[in-house]
Tab-separated table of N, CA and C in Angstrom:
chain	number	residue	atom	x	y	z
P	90	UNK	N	11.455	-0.973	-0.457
P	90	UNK	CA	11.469	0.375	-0.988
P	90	UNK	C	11.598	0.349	-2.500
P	91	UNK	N	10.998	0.908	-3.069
P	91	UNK	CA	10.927	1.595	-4.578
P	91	UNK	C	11.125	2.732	-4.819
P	92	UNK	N	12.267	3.206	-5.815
P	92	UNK	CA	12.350	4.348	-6.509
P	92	UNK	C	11.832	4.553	-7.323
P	93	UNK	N	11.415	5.511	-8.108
P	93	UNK	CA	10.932	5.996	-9.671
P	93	UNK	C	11.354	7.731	-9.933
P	94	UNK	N	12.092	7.714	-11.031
P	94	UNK	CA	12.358	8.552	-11.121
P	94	UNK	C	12.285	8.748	-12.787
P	95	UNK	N	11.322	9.605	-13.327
P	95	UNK	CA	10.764	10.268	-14.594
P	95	UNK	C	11.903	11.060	-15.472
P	96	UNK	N	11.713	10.799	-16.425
P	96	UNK	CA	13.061	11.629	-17.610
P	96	UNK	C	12.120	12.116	-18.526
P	97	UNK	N	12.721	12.627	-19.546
P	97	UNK	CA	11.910	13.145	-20.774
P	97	UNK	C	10.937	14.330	-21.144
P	98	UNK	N	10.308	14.578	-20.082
P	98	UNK	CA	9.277	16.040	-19.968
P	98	UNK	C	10.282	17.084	-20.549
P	99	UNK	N	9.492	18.373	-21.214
P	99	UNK	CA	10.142	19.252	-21.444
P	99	UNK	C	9.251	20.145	-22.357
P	100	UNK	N	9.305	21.330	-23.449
P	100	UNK	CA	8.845	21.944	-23.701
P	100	UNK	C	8.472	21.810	-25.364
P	101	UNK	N	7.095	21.510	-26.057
P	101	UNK	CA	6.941	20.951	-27.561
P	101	UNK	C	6.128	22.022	-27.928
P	102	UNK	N	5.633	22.135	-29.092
P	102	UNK	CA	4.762	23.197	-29.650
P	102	UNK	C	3.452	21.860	-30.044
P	103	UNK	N	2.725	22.577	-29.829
P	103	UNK	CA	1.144	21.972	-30.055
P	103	UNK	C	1.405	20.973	-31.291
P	104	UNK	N	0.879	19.545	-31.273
P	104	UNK	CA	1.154	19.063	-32.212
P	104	UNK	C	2.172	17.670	-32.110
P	105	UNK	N	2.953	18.150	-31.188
P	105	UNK	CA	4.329	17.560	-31.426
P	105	UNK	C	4.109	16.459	-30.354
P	106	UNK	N	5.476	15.817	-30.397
P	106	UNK	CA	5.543	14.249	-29.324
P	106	UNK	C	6.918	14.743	-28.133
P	107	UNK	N	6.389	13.700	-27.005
P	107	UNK	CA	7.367	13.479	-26.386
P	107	UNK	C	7.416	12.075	-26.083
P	108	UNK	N	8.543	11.463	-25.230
P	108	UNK	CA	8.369	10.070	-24.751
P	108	UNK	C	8.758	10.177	-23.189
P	109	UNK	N	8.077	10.467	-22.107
P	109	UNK	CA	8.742	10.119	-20.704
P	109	UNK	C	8.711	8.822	-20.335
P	110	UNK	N	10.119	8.351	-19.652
P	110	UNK	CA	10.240	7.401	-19.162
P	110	UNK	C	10.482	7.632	-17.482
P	111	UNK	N	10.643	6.520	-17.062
P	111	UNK	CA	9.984	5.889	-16.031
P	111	UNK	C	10.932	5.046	-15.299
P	112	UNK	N	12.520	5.014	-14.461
P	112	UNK	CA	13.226	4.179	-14.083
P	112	UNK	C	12.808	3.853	-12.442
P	113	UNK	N	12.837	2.342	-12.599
P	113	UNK	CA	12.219	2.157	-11.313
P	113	UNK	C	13.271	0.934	-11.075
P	114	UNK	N	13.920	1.044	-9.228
P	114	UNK	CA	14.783	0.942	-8.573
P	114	UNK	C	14.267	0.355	-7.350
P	115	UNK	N	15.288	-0.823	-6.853
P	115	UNK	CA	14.771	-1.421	-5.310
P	115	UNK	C	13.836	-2.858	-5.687
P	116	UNK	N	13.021	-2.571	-6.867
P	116	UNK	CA	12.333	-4.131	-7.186
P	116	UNK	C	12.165	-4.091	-8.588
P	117	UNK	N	12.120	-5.105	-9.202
P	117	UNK	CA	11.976	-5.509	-10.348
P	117	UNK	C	10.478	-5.170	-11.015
P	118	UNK	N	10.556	-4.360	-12.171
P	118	UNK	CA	9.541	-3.672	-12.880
P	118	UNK	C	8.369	-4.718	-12.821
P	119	UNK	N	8.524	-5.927	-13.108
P	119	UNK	CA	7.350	-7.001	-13.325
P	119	UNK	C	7.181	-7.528	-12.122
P	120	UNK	N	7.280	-6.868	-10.903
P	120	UNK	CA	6.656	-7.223	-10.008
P	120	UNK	C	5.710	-5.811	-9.713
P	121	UNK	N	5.821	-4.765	-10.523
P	121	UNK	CA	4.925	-3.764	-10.177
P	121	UNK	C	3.661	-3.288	-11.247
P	122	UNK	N	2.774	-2.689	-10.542
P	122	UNK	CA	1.751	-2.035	-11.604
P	122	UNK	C	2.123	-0.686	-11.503
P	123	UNK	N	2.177	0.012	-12.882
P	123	UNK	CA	2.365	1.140	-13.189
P	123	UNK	C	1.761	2.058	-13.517
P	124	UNK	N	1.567	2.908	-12.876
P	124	UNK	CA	0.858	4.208	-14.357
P	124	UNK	C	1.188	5.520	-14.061
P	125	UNK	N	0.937	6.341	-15.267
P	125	UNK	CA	1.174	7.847	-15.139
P	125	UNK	C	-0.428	8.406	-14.888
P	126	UNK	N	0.148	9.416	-13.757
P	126	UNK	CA	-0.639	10.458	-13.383
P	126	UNK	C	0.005	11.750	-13.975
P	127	UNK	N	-0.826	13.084	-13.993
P	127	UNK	CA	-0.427	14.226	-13.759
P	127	UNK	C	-1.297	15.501	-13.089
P	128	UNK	N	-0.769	16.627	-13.417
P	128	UNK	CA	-0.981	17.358	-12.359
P	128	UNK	C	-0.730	18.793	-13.303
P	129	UNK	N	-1.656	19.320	-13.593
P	129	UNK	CA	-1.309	20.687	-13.852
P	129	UNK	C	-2.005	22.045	-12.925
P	130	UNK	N	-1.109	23.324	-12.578
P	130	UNK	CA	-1.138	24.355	-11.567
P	130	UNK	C	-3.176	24.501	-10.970
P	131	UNK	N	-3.209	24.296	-10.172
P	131	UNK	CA	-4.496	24.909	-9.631
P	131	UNK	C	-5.349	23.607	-9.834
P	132	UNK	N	-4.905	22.170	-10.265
P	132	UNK	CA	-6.035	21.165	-10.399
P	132	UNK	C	-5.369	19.947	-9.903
P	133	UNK	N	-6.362	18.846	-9.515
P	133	UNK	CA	-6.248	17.662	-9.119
P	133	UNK	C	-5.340	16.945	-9.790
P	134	UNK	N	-4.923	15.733	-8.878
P	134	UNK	CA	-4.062	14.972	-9.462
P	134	UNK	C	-4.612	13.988	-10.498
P	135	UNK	N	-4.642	13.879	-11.831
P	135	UNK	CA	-5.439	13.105	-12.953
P	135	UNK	C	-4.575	11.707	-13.056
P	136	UNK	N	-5.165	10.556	-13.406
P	136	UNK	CA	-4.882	9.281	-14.326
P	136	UNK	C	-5.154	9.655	-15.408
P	137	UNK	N	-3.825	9.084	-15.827
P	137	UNK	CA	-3.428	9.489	-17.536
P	137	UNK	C	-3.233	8.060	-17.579
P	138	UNK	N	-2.635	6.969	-17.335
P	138	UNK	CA	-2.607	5.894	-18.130
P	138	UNK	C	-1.865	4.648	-17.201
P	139	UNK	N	-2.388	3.722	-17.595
P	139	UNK	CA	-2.143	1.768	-16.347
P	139	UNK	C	-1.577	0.868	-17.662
P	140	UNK	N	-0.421	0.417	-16.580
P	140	UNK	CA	-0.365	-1.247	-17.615
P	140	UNK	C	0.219	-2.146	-16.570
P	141	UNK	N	-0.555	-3.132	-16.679
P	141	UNK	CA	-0.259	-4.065	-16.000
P	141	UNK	C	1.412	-4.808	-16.187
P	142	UNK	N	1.496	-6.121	-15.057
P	142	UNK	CA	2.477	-6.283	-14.858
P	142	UNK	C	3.145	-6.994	-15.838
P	143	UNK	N	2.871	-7.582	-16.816
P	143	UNK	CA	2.973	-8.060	-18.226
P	143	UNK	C	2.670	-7.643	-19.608
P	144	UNK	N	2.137	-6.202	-19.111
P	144	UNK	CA	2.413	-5.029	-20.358
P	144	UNK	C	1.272	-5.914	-21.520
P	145	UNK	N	0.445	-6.990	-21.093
P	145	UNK	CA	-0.624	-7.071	-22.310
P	145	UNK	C	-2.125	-6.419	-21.596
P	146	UNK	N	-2.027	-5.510	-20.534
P	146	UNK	CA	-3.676	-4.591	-20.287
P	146	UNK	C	-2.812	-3.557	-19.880
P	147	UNK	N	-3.330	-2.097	-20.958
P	147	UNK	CA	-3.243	-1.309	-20.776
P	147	UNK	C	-4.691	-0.461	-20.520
P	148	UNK	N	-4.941	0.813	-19.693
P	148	UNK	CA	-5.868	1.509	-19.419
P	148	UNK	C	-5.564	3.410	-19.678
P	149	UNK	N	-6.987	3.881	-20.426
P	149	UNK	CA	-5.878	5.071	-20.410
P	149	UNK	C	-7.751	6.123	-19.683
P	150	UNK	N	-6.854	7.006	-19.664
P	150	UNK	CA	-8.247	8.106	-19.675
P	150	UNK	C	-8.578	8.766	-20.958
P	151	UNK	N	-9.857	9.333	-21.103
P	151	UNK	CA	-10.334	9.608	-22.474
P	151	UNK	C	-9.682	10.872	-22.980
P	152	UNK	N	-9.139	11.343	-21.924
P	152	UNK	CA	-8.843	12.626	-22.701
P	152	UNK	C	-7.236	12.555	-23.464
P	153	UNK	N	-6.539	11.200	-23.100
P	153	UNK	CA	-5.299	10.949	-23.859
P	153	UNK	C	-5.584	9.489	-24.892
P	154	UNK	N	-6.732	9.064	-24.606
P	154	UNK	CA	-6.922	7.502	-25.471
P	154	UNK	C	-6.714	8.097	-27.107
P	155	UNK	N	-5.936	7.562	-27.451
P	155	UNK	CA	-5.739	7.403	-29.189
P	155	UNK	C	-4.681	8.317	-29.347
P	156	UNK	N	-3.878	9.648	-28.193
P	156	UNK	CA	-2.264	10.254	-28.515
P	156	UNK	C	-1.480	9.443	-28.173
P	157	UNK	N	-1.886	9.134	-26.473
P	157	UNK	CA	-0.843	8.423	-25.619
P	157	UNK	C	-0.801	6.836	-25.632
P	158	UNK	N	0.376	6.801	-25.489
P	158	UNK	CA	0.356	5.151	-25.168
P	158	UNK	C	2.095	4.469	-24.244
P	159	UNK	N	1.232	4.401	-23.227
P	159	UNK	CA	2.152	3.477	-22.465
P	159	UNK	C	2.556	2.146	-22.379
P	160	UNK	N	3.958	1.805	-22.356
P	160	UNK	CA	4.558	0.308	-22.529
P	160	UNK	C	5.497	0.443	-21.622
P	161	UNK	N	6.287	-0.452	-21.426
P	161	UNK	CA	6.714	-1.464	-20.637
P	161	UNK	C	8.070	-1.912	-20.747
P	162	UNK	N	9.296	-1.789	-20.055
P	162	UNK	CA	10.431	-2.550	-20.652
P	162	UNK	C	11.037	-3.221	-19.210
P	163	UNK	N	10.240	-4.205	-18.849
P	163	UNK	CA	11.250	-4.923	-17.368
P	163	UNK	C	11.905	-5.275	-17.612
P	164	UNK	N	12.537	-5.813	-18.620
P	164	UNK	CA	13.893	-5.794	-18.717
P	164	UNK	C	15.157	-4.792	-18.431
P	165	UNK	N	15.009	-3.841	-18.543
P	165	UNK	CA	14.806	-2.058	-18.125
P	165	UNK	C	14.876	-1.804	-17.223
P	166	UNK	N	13.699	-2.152	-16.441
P	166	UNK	CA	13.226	-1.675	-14.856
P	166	UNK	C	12.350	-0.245	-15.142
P	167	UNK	N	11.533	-0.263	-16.688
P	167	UNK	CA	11.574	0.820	-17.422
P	167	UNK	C	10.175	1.235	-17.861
P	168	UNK	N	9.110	1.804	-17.282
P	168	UNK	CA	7.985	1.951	-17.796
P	168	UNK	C	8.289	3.582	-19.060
P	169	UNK	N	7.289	3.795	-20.213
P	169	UNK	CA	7.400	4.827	-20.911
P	169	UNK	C	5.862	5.202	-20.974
P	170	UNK	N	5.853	6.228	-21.440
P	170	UNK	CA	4.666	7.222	-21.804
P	170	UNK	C	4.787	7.849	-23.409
P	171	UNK	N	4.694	7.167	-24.536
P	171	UNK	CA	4.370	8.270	-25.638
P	171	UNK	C	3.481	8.809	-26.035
P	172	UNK	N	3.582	10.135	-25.644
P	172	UNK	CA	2.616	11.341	-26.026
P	172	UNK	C	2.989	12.294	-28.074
P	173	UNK	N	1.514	11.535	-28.590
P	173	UNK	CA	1.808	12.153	-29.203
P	173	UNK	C	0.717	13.335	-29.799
P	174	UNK	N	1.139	13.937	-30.648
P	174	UNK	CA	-0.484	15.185	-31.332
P	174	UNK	C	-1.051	15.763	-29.848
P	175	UNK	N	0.418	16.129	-29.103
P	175	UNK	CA	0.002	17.366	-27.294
P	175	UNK	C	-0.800	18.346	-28.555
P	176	UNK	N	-1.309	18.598	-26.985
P	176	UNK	CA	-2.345	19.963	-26.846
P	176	UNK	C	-1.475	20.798	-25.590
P	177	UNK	N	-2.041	22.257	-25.843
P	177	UNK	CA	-1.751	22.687	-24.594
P	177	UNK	C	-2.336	22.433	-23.318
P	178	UNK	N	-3.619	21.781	-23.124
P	178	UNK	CA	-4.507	21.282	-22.323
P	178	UNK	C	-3.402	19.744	-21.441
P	179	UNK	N	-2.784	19.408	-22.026
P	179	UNK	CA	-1.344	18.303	-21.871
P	179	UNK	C	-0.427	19.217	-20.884
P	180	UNK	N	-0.801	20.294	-20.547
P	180	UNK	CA	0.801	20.893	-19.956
P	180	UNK	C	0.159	20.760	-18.572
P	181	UNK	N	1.141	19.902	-17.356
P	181	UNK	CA	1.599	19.178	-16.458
P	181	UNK	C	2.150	18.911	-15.977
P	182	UNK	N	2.939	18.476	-14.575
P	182	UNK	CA	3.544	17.383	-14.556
P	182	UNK	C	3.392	16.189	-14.158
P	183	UNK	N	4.103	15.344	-15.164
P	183	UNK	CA	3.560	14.166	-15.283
P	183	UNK	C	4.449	13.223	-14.277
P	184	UNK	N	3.530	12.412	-13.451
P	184	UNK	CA	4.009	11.490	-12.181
P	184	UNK	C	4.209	10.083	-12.440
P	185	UNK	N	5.078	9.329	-12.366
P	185	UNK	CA	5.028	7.847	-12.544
P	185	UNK	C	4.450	7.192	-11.212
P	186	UNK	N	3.675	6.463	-11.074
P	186	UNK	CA	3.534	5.748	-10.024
P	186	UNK	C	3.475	4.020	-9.936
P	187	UNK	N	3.668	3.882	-9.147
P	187	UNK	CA	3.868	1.829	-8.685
P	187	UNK	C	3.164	1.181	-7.561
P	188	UNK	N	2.341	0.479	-7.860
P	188	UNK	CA	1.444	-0.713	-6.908
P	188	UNK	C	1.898	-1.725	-7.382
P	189	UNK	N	2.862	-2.276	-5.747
P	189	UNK	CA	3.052	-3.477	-5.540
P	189	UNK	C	2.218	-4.502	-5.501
P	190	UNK	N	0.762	-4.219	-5.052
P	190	UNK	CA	-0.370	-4.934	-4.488
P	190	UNK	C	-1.038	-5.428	-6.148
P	191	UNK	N	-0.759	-5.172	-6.982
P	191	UNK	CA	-0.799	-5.010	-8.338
P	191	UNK	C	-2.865	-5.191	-8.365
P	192	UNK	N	-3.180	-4.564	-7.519
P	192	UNK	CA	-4.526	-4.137	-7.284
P	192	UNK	C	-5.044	-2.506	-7.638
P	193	UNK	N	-3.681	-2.119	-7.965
P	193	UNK	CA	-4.224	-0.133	-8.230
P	193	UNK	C	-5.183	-0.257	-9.388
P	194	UNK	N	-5.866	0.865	-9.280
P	194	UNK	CA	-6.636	1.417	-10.524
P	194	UNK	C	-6.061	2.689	-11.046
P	195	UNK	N	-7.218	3.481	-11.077
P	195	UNK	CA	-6.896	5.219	-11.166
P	195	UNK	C	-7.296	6.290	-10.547
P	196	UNK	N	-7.057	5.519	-9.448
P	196	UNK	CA	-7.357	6.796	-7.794
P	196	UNK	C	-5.813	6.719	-7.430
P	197	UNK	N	-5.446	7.704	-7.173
P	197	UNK	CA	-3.942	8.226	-6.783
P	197	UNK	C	-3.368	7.414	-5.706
P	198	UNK	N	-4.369	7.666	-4.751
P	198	UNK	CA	-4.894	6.993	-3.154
P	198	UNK	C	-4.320	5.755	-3.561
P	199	UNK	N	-4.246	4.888	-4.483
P	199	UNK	CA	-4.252	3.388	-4.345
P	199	UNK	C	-2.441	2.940	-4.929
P	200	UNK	N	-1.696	4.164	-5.054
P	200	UNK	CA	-0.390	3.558	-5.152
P	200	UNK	C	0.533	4.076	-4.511
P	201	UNK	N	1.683	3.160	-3.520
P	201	UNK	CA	2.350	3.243	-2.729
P	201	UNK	C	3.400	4.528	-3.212
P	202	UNK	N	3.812	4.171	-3.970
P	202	UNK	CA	5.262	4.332	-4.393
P	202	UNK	C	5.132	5.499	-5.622
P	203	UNK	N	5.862	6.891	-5.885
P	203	UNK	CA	5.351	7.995	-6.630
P	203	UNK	C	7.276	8.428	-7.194
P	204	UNK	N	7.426	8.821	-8.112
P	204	UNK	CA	8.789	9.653	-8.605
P	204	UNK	C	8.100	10.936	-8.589
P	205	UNK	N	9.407	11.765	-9.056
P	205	UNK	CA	9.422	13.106	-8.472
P	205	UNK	C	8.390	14.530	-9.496
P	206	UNK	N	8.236	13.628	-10.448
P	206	UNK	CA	7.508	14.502	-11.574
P	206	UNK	C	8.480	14.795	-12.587
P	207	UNK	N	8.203	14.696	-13.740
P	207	UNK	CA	8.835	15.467	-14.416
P	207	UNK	C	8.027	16.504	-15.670
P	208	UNK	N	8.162	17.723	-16.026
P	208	UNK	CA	6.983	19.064	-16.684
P	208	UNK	C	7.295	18.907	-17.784
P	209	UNK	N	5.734	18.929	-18.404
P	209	UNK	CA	5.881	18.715	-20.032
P	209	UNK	C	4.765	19.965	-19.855
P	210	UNK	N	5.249	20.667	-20.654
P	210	UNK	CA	4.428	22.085	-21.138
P	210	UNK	C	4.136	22.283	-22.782
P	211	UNK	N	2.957	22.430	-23.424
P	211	UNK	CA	2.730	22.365	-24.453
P	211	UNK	C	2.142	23.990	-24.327
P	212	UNK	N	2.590	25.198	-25.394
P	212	UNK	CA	2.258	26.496	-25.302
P	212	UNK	C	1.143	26.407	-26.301
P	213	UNK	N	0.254	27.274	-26.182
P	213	UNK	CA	-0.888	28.027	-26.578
P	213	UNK	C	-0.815	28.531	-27.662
């Protein structure tokens, strides 16, 4: 069993940064693949961003490549997300997820293990 449970979401004005993190419980971070998904009201669940189990391949989607950037702290047990220069198009909530099989990509479908969300809202 794996936990994950997301911190940091919350409310920025266009422009601004956040950092969500990512505590993961039951197995050791470098035995997992990570990434953030999210989810905003009325739409699919999106890949926002992968890093492998040694934090040197990261993967992002185009619509966050060059704000966001995800790293890594197994020492921790600690994946992060820094979001920076949100849009309101960013407001979500954002999901940590974990493949043990360290075979996930960025289909939702392909990871076991999900935390609870935590909402980052960027206003208009």
């Amino acid at each position: 069993q794996v936990q994950l449970v997301e911190s940091g979401g919350g409310l920025v004005q266009a422009g601004g940064s956040l950092r969500l993190s990512c505590a993961a419980s039951g197995r050791t971070l470098s035995s997992l693949r990570m990434s953030w998904f999210r989810q905003a009201p009325g739409k699919e669940r999106e890949f926002v961003a992968a890093i492998s189990w040694s934090g040197s391949v990261t993967s992002y989607a185009d619509s966050v490549k060059g704000r966001f950037t995800i790293s890594r702290d197994n020492a921790k047990n600690t994946v992060y997300l820094q979001m920076k220069t949100l849009k309101p198009e960013d407001t979500a909530v954002y999901f940590c997820a974990a493949d043990p099989t360290l075979r996930a990509g960025g289909r939702a479908e392909e990871y076991e293990f999900w935390g609870q969300g935590t909402q980052v809202t960027v206003p208009s």
